[in-house]
CSV table of C-alpha atoms in Angstrom, one decimal:
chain,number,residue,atom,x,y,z
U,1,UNK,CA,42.9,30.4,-41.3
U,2,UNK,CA,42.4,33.9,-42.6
U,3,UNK,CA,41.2,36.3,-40.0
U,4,UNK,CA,38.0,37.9,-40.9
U,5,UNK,CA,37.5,41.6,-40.0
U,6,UNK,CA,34.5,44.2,-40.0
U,7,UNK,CA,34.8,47.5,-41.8
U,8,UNK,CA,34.0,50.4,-39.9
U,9,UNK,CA,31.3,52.8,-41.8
U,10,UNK,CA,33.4,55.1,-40.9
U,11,UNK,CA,36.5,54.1,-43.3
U,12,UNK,CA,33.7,53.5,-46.2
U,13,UNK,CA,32.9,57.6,-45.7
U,14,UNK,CA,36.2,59.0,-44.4
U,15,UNK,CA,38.8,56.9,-46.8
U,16,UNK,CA,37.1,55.2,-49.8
U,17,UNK,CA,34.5,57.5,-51.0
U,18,UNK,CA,37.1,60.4,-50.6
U,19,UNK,CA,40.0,58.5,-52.2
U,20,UNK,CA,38.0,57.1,-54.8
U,21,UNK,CA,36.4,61.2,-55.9
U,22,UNK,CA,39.9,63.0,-55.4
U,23,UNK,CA,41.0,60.1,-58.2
U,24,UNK,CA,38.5,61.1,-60.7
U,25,UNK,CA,38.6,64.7,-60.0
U,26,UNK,CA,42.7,64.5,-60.5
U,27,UNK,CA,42.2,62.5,-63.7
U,28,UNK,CA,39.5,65.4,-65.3
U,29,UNK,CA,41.7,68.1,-64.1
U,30,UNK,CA,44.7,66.7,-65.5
U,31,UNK,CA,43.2,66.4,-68.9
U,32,UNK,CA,41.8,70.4,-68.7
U,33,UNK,CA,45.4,71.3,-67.2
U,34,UNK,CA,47.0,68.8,-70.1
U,35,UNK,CA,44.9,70.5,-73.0
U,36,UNK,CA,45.7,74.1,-71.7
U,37,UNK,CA,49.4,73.7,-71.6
U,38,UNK,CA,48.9,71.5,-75.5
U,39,UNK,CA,50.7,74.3,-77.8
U,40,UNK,CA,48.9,75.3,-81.0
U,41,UNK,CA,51.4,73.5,-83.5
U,42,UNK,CA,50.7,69.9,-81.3
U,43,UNK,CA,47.8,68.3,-82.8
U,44,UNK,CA,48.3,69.6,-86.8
U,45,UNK,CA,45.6,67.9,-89.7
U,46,UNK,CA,47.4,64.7,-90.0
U,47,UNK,CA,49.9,64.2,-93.0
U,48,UNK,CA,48.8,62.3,-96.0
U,49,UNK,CA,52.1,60.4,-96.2
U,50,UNK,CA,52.5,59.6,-92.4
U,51,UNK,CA,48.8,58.1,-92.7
U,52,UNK,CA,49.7,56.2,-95.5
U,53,UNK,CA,52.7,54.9,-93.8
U,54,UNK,CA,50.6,54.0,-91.2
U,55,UNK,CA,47.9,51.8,-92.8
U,56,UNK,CA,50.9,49.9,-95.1
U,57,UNK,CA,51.6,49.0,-91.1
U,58,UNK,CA,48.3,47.5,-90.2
U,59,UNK,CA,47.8,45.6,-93.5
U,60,UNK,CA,51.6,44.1,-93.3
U,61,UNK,CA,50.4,43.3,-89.8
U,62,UNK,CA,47.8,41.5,-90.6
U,63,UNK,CA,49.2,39.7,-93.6
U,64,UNK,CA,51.7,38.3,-91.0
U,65,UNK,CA,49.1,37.4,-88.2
U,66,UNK,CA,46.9,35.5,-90.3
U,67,UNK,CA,49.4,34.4,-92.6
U,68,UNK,CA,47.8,30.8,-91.9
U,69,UNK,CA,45.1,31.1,-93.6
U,70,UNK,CA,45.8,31.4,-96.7
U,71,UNK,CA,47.8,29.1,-99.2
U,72,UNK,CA,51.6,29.7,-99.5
U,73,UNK,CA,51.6,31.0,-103.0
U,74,UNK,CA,49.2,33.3,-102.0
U,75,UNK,CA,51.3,34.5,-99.0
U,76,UNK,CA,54.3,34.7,-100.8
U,77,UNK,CA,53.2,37.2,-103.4
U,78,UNK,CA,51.6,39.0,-100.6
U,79,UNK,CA,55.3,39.2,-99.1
U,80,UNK,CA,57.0,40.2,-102.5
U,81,UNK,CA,54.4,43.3,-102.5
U,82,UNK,CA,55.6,44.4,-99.2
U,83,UNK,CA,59.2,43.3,-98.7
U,84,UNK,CA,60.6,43.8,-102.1
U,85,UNK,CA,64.1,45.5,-102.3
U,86,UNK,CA,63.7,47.6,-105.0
U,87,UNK,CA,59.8,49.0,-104.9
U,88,UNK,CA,58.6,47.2,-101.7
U,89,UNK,CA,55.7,49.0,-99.9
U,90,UNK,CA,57.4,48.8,-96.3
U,91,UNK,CA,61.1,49.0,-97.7
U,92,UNK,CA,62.6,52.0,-96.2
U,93,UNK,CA,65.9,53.6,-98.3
U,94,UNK,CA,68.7,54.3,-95.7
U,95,UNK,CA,69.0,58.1,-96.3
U,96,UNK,CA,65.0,58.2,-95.8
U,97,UNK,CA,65.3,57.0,-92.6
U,98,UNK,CA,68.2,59.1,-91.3
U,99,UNK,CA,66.6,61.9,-92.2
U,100,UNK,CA,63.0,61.1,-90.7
U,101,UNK,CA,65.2,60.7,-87.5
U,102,UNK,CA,67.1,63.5,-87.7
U,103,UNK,CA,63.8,65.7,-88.3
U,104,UNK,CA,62.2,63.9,-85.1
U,105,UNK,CA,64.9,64.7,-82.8
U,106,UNK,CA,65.0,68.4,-84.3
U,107,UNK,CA,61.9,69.2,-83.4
U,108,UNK,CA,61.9,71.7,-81.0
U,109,UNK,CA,58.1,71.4,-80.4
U,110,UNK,CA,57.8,67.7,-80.2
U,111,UNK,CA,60.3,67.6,-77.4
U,112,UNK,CA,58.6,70.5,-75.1
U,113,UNK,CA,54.9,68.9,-75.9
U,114,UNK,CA,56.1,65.4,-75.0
U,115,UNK,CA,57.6,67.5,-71.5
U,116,UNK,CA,54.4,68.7,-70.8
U,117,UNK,CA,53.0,65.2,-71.2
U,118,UNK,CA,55.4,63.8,-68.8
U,119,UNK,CA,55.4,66.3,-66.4
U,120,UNK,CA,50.8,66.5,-66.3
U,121,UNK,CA,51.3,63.1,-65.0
U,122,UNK,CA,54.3,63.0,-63.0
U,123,UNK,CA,53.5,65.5,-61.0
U,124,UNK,CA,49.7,64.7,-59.9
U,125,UNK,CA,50.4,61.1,-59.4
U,126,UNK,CA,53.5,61.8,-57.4
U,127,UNK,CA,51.7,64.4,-55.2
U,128,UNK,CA,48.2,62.3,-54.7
U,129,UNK,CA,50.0,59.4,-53.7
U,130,UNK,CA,52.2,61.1,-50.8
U,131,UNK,CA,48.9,62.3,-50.0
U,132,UNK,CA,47.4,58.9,-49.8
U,133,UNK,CA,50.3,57.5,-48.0
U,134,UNK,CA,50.3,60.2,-45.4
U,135,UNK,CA,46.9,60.8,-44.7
U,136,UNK,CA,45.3,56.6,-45.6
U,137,UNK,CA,48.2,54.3,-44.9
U,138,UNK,CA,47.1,51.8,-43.1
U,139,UNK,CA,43.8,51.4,-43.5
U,140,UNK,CA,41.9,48.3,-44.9
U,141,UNK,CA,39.5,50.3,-47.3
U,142,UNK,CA,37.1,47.6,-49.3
U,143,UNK,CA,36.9,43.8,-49.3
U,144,UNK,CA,36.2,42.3,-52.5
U,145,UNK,CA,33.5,39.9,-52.6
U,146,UNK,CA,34.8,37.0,-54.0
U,147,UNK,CA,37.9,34.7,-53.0
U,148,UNK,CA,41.1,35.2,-54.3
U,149,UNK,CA,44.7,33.4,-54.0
U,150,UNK,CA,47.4,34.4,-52.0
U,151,UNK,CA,49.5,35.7,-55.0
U,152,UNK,CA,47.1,38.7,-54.5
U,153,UNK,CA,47.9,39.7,-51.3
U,154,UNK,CA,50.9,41.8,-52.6
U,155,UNK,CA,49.0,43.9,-54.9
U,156,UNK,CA,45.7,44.3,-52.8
U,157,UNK,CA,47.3,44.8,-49.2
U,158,UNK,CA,50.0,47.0,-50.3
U,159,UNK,CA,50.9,49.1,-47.1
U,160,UNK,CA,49.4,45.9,-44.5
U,161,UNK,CA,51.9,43.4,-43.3
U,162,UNK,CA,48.9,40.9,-41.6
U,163,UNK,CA,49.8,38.0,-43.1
U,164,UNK,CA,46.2,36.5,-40.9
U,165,UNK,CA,43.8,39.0,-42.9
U,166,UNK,CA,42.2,37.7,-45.7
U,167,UNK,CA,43.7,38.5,-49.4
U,168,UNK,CA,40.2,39.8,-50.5
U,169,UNK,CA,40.9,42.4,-48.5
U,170,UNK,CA,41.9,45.7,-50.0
U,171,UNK,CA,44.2,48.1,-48.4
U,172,UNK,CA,43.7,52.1,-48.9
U,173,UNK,CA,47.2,52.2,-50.9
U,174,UNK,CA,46.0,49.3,-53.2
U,175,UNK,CA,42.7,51.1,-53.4
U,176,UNK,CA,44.7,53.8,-54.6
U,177,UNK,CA,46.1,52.1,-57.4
U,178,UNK,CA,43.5,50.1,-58.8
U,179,UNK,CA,41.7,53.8,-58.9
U,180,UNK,CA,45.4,55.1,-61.1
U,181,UNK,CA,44.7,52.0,-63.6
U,182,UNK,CA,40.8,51.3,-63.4
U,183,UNK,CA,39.2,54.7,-64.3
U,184,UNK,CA,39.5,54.2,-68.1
U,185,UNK,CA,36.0,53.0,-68.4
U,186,UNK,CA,34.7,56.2,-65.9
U,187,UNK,CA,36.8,58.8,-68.1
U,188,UNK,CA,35.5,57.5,-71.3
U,189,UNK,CA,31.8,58.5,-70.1
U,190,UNK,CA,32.8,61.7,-69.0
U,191,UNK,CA,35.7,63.1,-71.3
U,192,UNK,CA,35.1,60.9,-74.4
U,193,UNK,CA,36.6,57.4,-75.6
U,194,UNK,CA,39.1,59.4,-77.4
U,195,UNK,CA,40.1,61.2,-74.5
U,196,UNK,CA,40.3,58.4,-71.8
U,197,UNK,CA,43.7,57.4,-71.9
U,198,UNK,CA,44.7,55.8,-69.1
U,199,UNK,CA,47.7,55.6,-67.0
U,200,UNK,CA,48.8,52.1,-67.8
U,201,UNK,CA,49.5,53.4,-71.0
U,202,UNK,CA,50.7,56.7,-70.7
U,203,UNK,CA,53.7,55.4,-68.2
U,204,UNK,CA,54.4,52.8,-71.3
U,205,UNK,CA,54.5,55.7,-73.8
U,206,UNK,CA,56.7,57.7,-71.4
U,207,UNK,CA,59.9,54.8,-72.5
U,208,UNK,CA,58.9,55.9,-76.4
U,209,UNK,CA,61.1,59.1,-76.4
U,210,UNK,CA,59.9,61.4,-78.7
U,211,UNK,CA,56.7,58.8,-79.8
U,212,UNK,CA,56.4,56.4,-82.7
U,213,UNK,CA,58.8,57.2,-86.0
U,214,UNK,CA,56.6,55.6,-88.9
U,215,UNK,CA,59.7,55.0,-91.0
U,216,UNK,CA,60.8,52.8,-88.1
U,217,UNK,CA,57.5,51.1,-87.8
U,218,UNK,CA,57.6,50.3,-91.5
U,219,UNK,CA,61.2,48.6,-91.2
U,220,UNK,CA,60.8,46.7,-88.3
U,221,UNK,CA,57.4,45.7,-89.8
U,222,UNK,CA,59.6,44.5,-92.6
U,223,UNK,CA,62.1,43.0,-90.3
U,224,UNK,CA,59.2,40.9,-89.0
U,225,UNK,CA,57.6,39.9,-92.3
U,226,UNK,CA,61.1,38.4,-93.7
U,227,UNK,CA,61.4,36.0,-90.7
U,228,UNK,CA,58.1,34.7,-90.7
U,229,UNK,CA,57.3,31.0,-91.9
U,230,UNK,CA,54.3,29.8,-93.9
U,231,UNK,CA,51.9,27.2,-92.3
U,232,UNK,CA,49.2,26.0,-94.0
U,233,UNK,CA,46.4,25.8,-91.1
U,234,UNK,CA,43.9,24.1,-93.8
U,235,UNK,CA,45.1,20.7,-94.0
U,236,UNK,CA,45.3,20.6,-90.3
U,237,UNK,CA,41.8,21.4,-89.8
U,238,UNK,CA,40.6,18.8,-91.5
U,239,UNK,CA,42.8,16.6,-88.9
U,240,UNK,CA,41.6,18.7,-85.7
U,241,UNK,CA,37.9,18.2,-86.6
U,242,UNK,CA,37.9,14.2,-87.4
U,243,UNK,CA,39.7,14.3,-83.7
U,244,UNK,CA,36.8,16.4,-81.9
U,245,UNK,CA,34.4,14.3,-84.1
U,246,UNK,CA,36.1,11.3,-82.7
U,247,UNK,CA,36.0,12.0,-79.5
U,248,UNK,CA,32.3,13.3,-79.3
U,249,UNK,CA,31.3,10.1,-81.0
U,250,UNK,CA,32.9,8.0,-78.4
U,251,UNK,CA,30.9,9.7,-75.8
């Protein structure tokens, strides 16, 4: 059975309140320290044609997402608009594309901007955490009020090898990282919803290189419309509800 353990006040005052404020004030200084290295030439009035680009994306997106719901010839002419070889909207020539790559990788600005990035996150995380781990390892820091499984116990006791203590409690290294992927929410109230994005998704932009290429968004867009097949969800509704009418009759 799980061993059950009191908190000391003490660890509430000393490690989690502390942890939890040094998070929030890294993530607000960040941004400040983020927005005073951002160069001049980094956030430009958008172009008309990269917009563009970008809304043919989301409409051929959701074309192919909620292809089901309309009837096939519909959906094929639909496709023909987007697909077509010669005047397609998210048919890309060859030379178009080489040269919207070449221009991307060219950029001197786009590379030292997307540095920046990378390093006003690197750096923080990687100092606040040996911080944590020197000063806080070891310590069970919160216990969540509610039962959990044992496929938790890796994430929330991170730092605690008690197999005996109960997975709902939370280790002051887990605490740590919950904080690094949970303060979206708090950021949006105090920087703005625009301005609130979080970690989880900056580390998954960091594998984009130099960010999203439109021209390559439009052909693998393509790539993805050509493959799809057409399924009629209509006459299968009609099946689905004489089965839930069925069964609620027979109750």
């Amino acid at each position: 059975m799980a061993e059950e353990l009191v908190l000391d006040t003490a660890i509430r005052d000393w490690v989690l309140v502390p942890l939890s404020v040094v998070m929030v004030l890294i993530g607000v200084l960040r941004y400040f320290v983020a927005k005073l290295m951002r160069s001049p030439s980094a956030s430009p009035s958008p172009d008309p044609k990269l917009v563009k680009e970008g809304q043919v994306v989301i409409r051929a997106r959701n074309l192919r997402m909620n292809a089901q719901y309309i009837p096939a010839k519909a959906f094929k002419s639909r496709k023909v608009y987007y697909t077509n070889e010669e005047n397609g909207l998210l048919h890309v020539p060859k030379e178009e594309a080489q040269k919207a790559q070449a221009a991307m990788f060219s950029d001197p600005n786009m590379a030292m901007d997307m540095m920046k990035k990378n390093l006003s996150m690197i750096v923080p995380q990687t100092l606040t955490f040996a911080w944590v781990n020197f000063f806080f390892s070891g310590f069970v820091a919160a216990k969540i009020p509610f039962p959990l499984t044992p496929r938790f116990r890796g994430m929330l006791q991170n730092g605690i090898d008690l197999s005996t203590v109960d997975v709902s409690y939370v280790s002051s290294r887990s605490w740590y990282f919950l904080n690094l992927f949970g303060l979206r929410g708090l950021f949006s109230l105090i920087l703005g919803e625009e301005n609130a994005t979080d970690d989880a998704q900056k580390m998954m932009q960091m594998g984009g290189g130099f960010g999203a290429n439109p021209t390559m968004s439009l052909a693998a867009e393509k790539d993805s419309l050509d493959i799809i097949q057409h399924d009629w969800a209509l006459p299968k509704m009609e099946h689905h509800a004489e089965e839930v009418l069925r069964k609620l009759l027979k109750k």
